[in-house]
Amino acid sequence: MSEEDWESVKAIYQSGIATGIATFETAAPDRVKFDLSHLKFGRLVATINNEIAGWAALSPVSGRAVYSGVAEVSIYIAEHHRGKGVGQLLLKELIAESEKNGIWTLQASVFTENTPSISLHKSVGFRVVGFRERIARRNGQWKDNFLLERRSNIVGQE
């Protein structure tokens, strides 16, 4: 993901926000806020015919050193590219990038009604490890989500 990709990344993010089932956010951040809230590695875009079809990025889950190997996944696919395998391609590459950079656990918080995202994460080895009832509100409505997790296959091999 480069600075030149930002406007497309932001538009895809905003489109995901508009579905009402992708995130608690109600507006895409500006580039600076996005940059500060995501790890420097694992910022990926997928292109089809020179068009950004989707993106994925990692955020730290904590500033504590003991959690330095745990990251949260964000993944968004352009509406007209959903169902084409773009998400699976991005997640597989994100897993590889995370492991190259010492991440041993990836997690994702997914609204319970976002069944395509749940299926996508499960297809690359994530599993549901928790259900969070009424975890937060989006536009005044309480939302539930699943916490999904994927442990690296390289954990314990150091």
PDB file of C-alpha atoms in Angstrom:
ATOM      1  CA  MET A   1       0.000   0.000   0.000  1.00  0.00           C
ATOM      2  CA  SER A   2       1.533   3.270  -1.088  1.00  0.00           C
ATOM      3  CA  GLU A   3       0.544   6.872  -0.544  1.00  0.00           C
ATOM      4  CA  GLU A   4      -0.750   6.913  -4.128  1.00  0.00           C
ATOM      5  CA  ASP A   5      -3.193   4.138  -3.193  1.00  0.00           C
ATOM      6  CA  TRP A   6      -4.762   6.124  -0.363  1.00  0.00           C
ATOM      7  CA  GLU A   7      -7.774   7.606  -2.156  1.00  0.00           C
ATOM      8  CA  SER A   8      -8.822   4.187  -3.486  1.00  0.00           C
ATOM      9  CA  VAL A   9      -8.182   2.555  -0.110  1.00  0.00           C
ATOM     10  CA  LYS A  10     -10.246   5.233   1.619  1.00  0.00           C
ATOM     11  CA  ALA A  11     -13.121   4.876  -0.889  1.00  0.00           C
ATOM     12  CA  ILE A  12     -13.211   1.095  -0.375  1.00  0.00           C
ATOM     13  CA  TYR A  13     -13.122   1.612   3.386  1.00  0.00           C
ATOM     14  CA  GLN A  14     -15.995   4.099   3.187  1.00  0.00           C
ATOM     15  CA  SER A  15     -17.990   1.648   1.041  1.00  0.00           C
ATOM     16  CA  GLY A  16     -17.489  -1.032   3.695  1.00  0.00           C
ATOM     17  CA  ILE A  17     -18.560   1.382   6.414  1.00  0.00           C
ATOM     18  CA  ALA A  18     -21.728   2.125   4.451  1.00  0.00           C
ATOM     19  CA  THR A  19     -22.803  -1.543   4.656  1.00  0.00           C
ATOM     20  CA  GLY A  20     -23.357  -1.097   8.394  1.00  0.00           C
ATOM     21  CA  ILE A  21     -21.856  -4.535   9.150  1.00  0.00           C
ATOM     22  CA  ALA A  22     -18.126  -3.971   8.632  1.00  0.00           C
ATOM     23  CA  THR A  23     -16.995  -1.723  11.492  1.00  0.00           C
ATOM     24  CA  PHE A  24     -18.082   0.530  14.320  1.00  0.00           C
ATOM     25  CA  GLU A  25     -16.482   3.430  12.469  1.00  0.00           C
ATOM     26  CA  THR A  26     -18.879   5.790  10.713  1.00  0.00           C
ATOM     27  CA  ALA A  27     -16.317   7.551   8.507  1.00  0.00           C
ATOM     28  CA  ALA A  28     -12.973   6.584   7.040  1.00  0.00           C
ATOM     29  CA  PRO A  29     -10.029   8.287   8.734  1.00  0.00           C
ATOM     30  CA  ASP A  30      -7.635  10.641   7.015  1.00  0.00           C
ATOM     31  CA  ARG A  31      -4.299   9.276   5.835  1.00  0.00           C
ATOM     32  CA  VAL A  32      -2.373  10.497   8.895  1.00  0.00           C
ATOM     33  CA  LYS A  33      -4.760   8.869  11.383  1.00  0.00           C
ATOM     34  CA  PHE A  34      -4.740   5.632   9.367  1.00  0.00           C
ATOM     35  CA  ASP A  35      -0.946   5.661   9.261  1.00  0.00           C
ATOM     36  CA  LEU A  36      -0.626   6.195  13.020  1.00  0.00           C
ATOM     37  CA  SER A  37      -3.109   3.458  13.911  1.00  0.00           C
ATOM     38  CA  HIS A  38      -1.686   0.664  11.721  1.00  0.00           C
ATOM     39  CA  LEU A  39       1.574  -1.250  11.767  1.00  0.00           C
ATOM     40  CA  LYS A  40       4.161  -0.218   9.178  1.00  0.00           C
ATOM     41  CA  PHE A  41       4.278  -3.709   7.616  1.00  0.00           C
ATOM     42  CA  GLY A  42       1.431  -5.777   6.248  1.00  0.00           C
ATOM     43  CA  ARG A  43      -0.339  -2.938   4.460  1.00  0.00           C
ATOM     44  CA  LEU A  44      -1.518  -4.629   1.305  1.00  0.00           C
ATOM     45  CA  VAL A  45      -3.594  -3.858  -1.745  1.00  0.00           C
ATOM     46  CA  ALA A  46      -4.905  -6.251  -4.381  1.00  0.00           C
ATOM     47  CA  THR A  47      -5.367  -4.993  -7.907  1.00  0.00           C
ATOM     48  CA  ILE A  48      -7.402  -6.221 -10.841  1.00  0.00           C
ATOM     49  CA  ASN A  49      -6.724  -4.557 -14.191  1.00  0.00           C
ATOM     50  CA  ASN A  50      -4.772  -1.756 -12.489  1.00  0.00           C
ATOM     51  CA  GLU A  51      -7.687  -1.019 -10.142  1.00  0.00           C
ATOM     52  CA  ILE A  52      -7.431  -1.520  -6.395  1.00  0.00           C
ATOM     53  CA  ALA A  53      -9.905  -4.303  -5.626  1.00  0.00           C
ATOM     54  CA  GLY A  54      -9.284  -4.511  -1.891  1.00  0.00           C
ATOM     55  CA  TRP A  55      -6.887  -3.842   0.937  1.00  0.00           C
ATOM     56  CA  ALA A  56      -5.759  -5.307   4.228  1.00  0.00           C
ATOM     57  CA  ALA A  57      -3.742  -3.922   7.113  1.00  0.00           C
ATOM     58  CA  LEU A  58      -2.714  -4.742  10.668  1.00  0.00           C
ATOM     59  CA  SER A  59      -3.176  -2.765  13.873  1.00  0.00           C
ATOM     60  CA  PRO A  60      -1.481  -3.426  17.193  1.00  0.00           C
ATOM     61  CA  VAL A  61      -3.852  -4.702  19.870  1.00  0.00           C
ATOM     62  CA  SER A  62      -1.846  -3.219  22.719  1.00  0.00           C
ATOM     63  CA  GLY A  63       1.143  -1.028  23.406  1.00  0.00           C
ATOM     64  CA  ARG A  64       2.419  -3.521  25.985  1.00  0.00           C
ATOM     65  CA  ALA A  65       5.560  -5.392  24.925  1.00  0.00           C
ATOM     66  CA  VAL A  66       4.116  -8.806  25.812  1.00  0.00           C
ATOM     67  CA  TYR A  67       1.481  -8.333  23.094  1.00  0.00           C
ATOM     68  CA  SER A  68       3.923  -7.201  20.404  1.00  0.00           C
ATOM     69  CA  GLY A  69       3.188 -10.380  18.436  1.00  0.00           C
ATOM     70  CA  VAL A  70      -0.569  -9.901  18.396  1.00  0.00           C
ATOM     71  CA  ALA A  71      -2.252  -7.830  15.701  1.00  0.00           C
ATOM     72  CA  GLU A  72      -5.771  -7.067  14.562  1.00  0.00           C
ATOM     73  CA  VAL A  73      -6.759  -7.559  10.937  1.00  0.00           C
ATOM     74  CA  SER A  74      -8.645  -5.037   8.824  1.00  0.00           C
ATOM     75  CA  ILE A  75      -9.749  -6.173   5.376  1.00  0.00           C
ATOM     76  CA  TYR A  76     -12.041  -4.458   2.907  1.00  0.00           C
ATOM     77  CA  ILE A  77     -12.977  -5.459  -0.633  1.00  0.00           C
ATOM     78  CA  ALA A  78     -14.492  -3.142  -3.242  1.00  0.00           C
ATOM     79  CA  GLU A  79     -18.156  -3.982  -3.680  1.00  0.00           C
ATOM     80  CA  HIS A  80     -17.878  -5.012  -7.329  1.00  0.00           C
ATOM     81  CA  HIS A  81     -14.923  -7.310  -6.550  1.00  0.00           C
ATOM     82  CA  ARG A  82     -16.476  -9.242  -3.677  1.00  0.00           C
ATOM     83  CA  GLY A  83     -16.819 -12.984  -4.177  1.00  0.00           C
ATOM     84  CA  LYS A  84     -13.847 -13.181  -6.579  1.00  0.00           C
ATOM     85  CA  GLY A  85     -11.253 -14.534  -4.139  1.00  0.00           C
ATOM     86  CA  VAL A  86      -9.626 -11.167  -3.493  1.00  0.00           C
ATOM     87  CA  GLY A  87     -10.187 -11.393   0.261  1.00  0.00           C
ATOM     88  CA  GLN A  88      -8.657 -14.838   0.547  1.00  0.00           C
ATOM     89  CA  LEU A  89      -5.644 -13.753  -1.502  1.00  0.00           C
ATOM     90  CA  LEU A  90      -5.133 -10.709   0.730  1.00  0.00           C
ATOM     91  CA  LEU A  91      -5.523 -12.649   3.968  1.00  0.00           C
ATOM     92  CA  LYS A  92      -3.075 -15.349   2.900  1.00  0.00           C
ATOM     93  CA  GLU A  93      -0.479 -12.719   2.030  1.00  0.00           C
ATOM     94  CA  LEU A  94      -1.219 -10.826   5.251  1.00  0.00           C
ATOM     95  CA  ILE A  95      -0.608 -14.010   7.250  1.00  0.00           C
ATOM     96  CA  ALA A  96       2.740 -14.510   5.496  1.00  0.00           C
ATOM     97  CA  GLU A  97       3.761 -10.882   6.093  1.00  0.00           C
ATOM     98  CA  SER A  98       2.714 -11.028   9.723  1.00  0.00           C
ATOM     99  CA  GLU A  99       4.785 -14.143  10.357  1.00  0.00           C
ATOM    100  CA  LYS A 100       7.850 -12.604   8.659  1.00  0.00           C
ATOM    101  CA  ASN A 101       7.515  -9.750  11.139  1.00  0.00           C
ATOM    102  CA  GLY A 102       7.128 -11.758  14.348  1.00  0.00           C
ATOM    103  CA  ILE A 103       3.344 -11.786  14.687  1.00  0.00           C
ATOM    104  CA  TRP A 104       2.157 -15.011  16.313  1.00  0.00           C
ATOM    105  CA  THR A 105      -1.530 -14.205  16.692  1.00  0.00           C
ATOM    106  CA  LEU A 106      -3.924 -12.458  14.342  1.00  0.00           C
ATOM    107  CA  GLN A 107      -7.354 -11.495  15.543  1.00  0.00           C
ATOM    108  CA  ALA A 108     -10.449 -10.069  13.925  1.00  0.00           C
ATOM    109  CA  SER A 109     -13.636  -8.700  15.449  1.00  0.00           C
ATOM    110  CA  VAL A 110     -16.514  -9.339  13.070  1.00  0.00           C
ATOM    111  CA  PHE A 111     -20.180  -8.405  13.449  1.00  0.00           C
ATOM    112  CA  THR A 112     -22.267 -11.566  13.823  1.00  0.00           C
ATOM    113  CA  GLU A 113     -24.322 -10.717  10.738  1.00  0.00           C
ATOM    114  CA  ASN A 114     -21.242 -10.312   8.524  1.00  0.00           C
ATOM    115  CA  THR A 115     -21.291 -13.956   7.441  1.00  0.00           C
ATOM    116  CA  PRO A 116     -19.114 -13.414   4.331  1.00  0.00           C
ATOM    117  CA  SER A 117     -16.288 -12.036   6.506  1.00  0.00           C
ATOM    118  CA  ILE A 118     -16.656 -14.825   9.056  1.00  0.00           C
ATOM    119  CA  SER A 119     -16.468 -17.437   6.284  1.00  0.00           C
ATOM    120  CA  LEU A 120     -13.484 -15.696   4.706  1.00  0.00           C
ATOM    121  CA  HIS A 121     -11.515 -15.661   7.954  1.00  0.00           C
ATOM    122  CA  LYS A 122     -12.350 -19.303   8.689  1.00  0.00           C
ATOM    123  CA  SER A 123     -11.194 -20.293   5.185  1.00  0.00           C
ATOM    124  CA  VAL A 124      -7.619 -19.266   6.040  1.00  0.00           C
ATOM    125  CA  GLY A 125      -7.437 -20.809   9.506  1.00  0.00           C
ATOM    126  CA  PHE A 126      -9.145 -18.357  11.844  1.00  0.00           C
ATOM    127  CA  ARG A 127     -11.482 -19.800  14.462  1.00  0.00           C
ATOM    128  CA  VAL A 128     -14.140 -18.211  16.609  1.00  0.00           C
ATOM    129  CA  VAL A 129     -12.767 -17.876  20.140  1.00  0.00           C
ATOM    130  CA  GLY A 130     -15.414 -15.612  21.583  1.00  0.00           C
ATOM    131  CA  PHE A 131     -18.796 -13.977  21.311  1.00  0.00           C
ATOM    132  CA  ARG A 132     -19.105 -10.432  22.571  1.00  0.00           C
ATOM    133  CA  GLU A 133     -22.672  -9.438  23.233  1.00  0.00           C
ATOM    134  CA  ARG A 134     -23.568  -5.771  22.951  1.00  0.00           C
ATOM    135  CA  ILE A 135     -19.882  -4.867  22.813  1.00  0.00           C
ATOM    136  CA  ALA A 136     -20.502  -1.344  21.526  1.00  0.00           C
ATOM    137  CA  ARG A 137     -23.010   0.818  19.697  1.00  0.00           C
ATOM    138  CA  ARG A 138     -23.066   1.787  16.049  1.00  0.00           C
ATOM    139  CA  ASN A 139     -25.403   4.643  15.244  1.00  0.00           C
ATOM    140  CA  GLY A 140     -27.111   4.127  18.602  1.00  0.00           C
ATOM    141  CA  GLN A 141     -27.717   0.406  18.084  1.00  0.00           C
ATOM    142  CA  TRP A 142     -25.990  -2.227  20.208  1.00  0.00           C
ATOM    143  CA  LYS A 143     -23.979  -4.678  18.143  1.00  0.00           C
ATOM    144  CA  ASP A 144     -22.634  -8.153  18.869  1.00  0.00           C
ATOM    145  CA  ASN A 145     -19.492  -9.539  17.350  1.00  0.00           C
ATOM    146  CA  PHE A 146     -17.392 -12.650  17.141  1.00  0.00           C
ATOM    147  CA  LEU A 147     -13.738 -12.593  18.055  1.00  0.00           C
ATOM    148  CA  LEU A 148     -11.803 -14.715  15.591  1.00  0.00           C
ATOM    149  CA  GLU A 149      -8.184 -15.712  16.018  1.00  0.00           C
ATOM    150  CA  ARG A 150      -5.451 -17.365  14.004  1.00  0.00           C
ATOM    151  CA  ARG A 151      -2.307 -18.638  15.664  1.00  0.00           C
ATOM    152  CA  SER A 152       0.862 -18.773  13.620  1.00  0.00           C
ATOM    153  CA  ASN A 153       2.169 -22.176  12.637  1.00  0.00           C
ATOM    154  CA  ILE A 154       5.662 -20.944  13.526  1.00  0.00           C
ATOM    155  CA  VAL A 155       4.918 -20.326  17.218  1.00  0.00           C
ATOM    156  CA  GLY A 156       7.234 -22.356  19.366  1.00  0.00           C
ATOM    157  CA  GLN A 157       9.686 -23.009  16.535  1.00  0.00           C
ATOM    158  CA  GLU A 158      12.162 -20.330  17.627  1.00  0.00           C
TER     159      GLU A 158
END
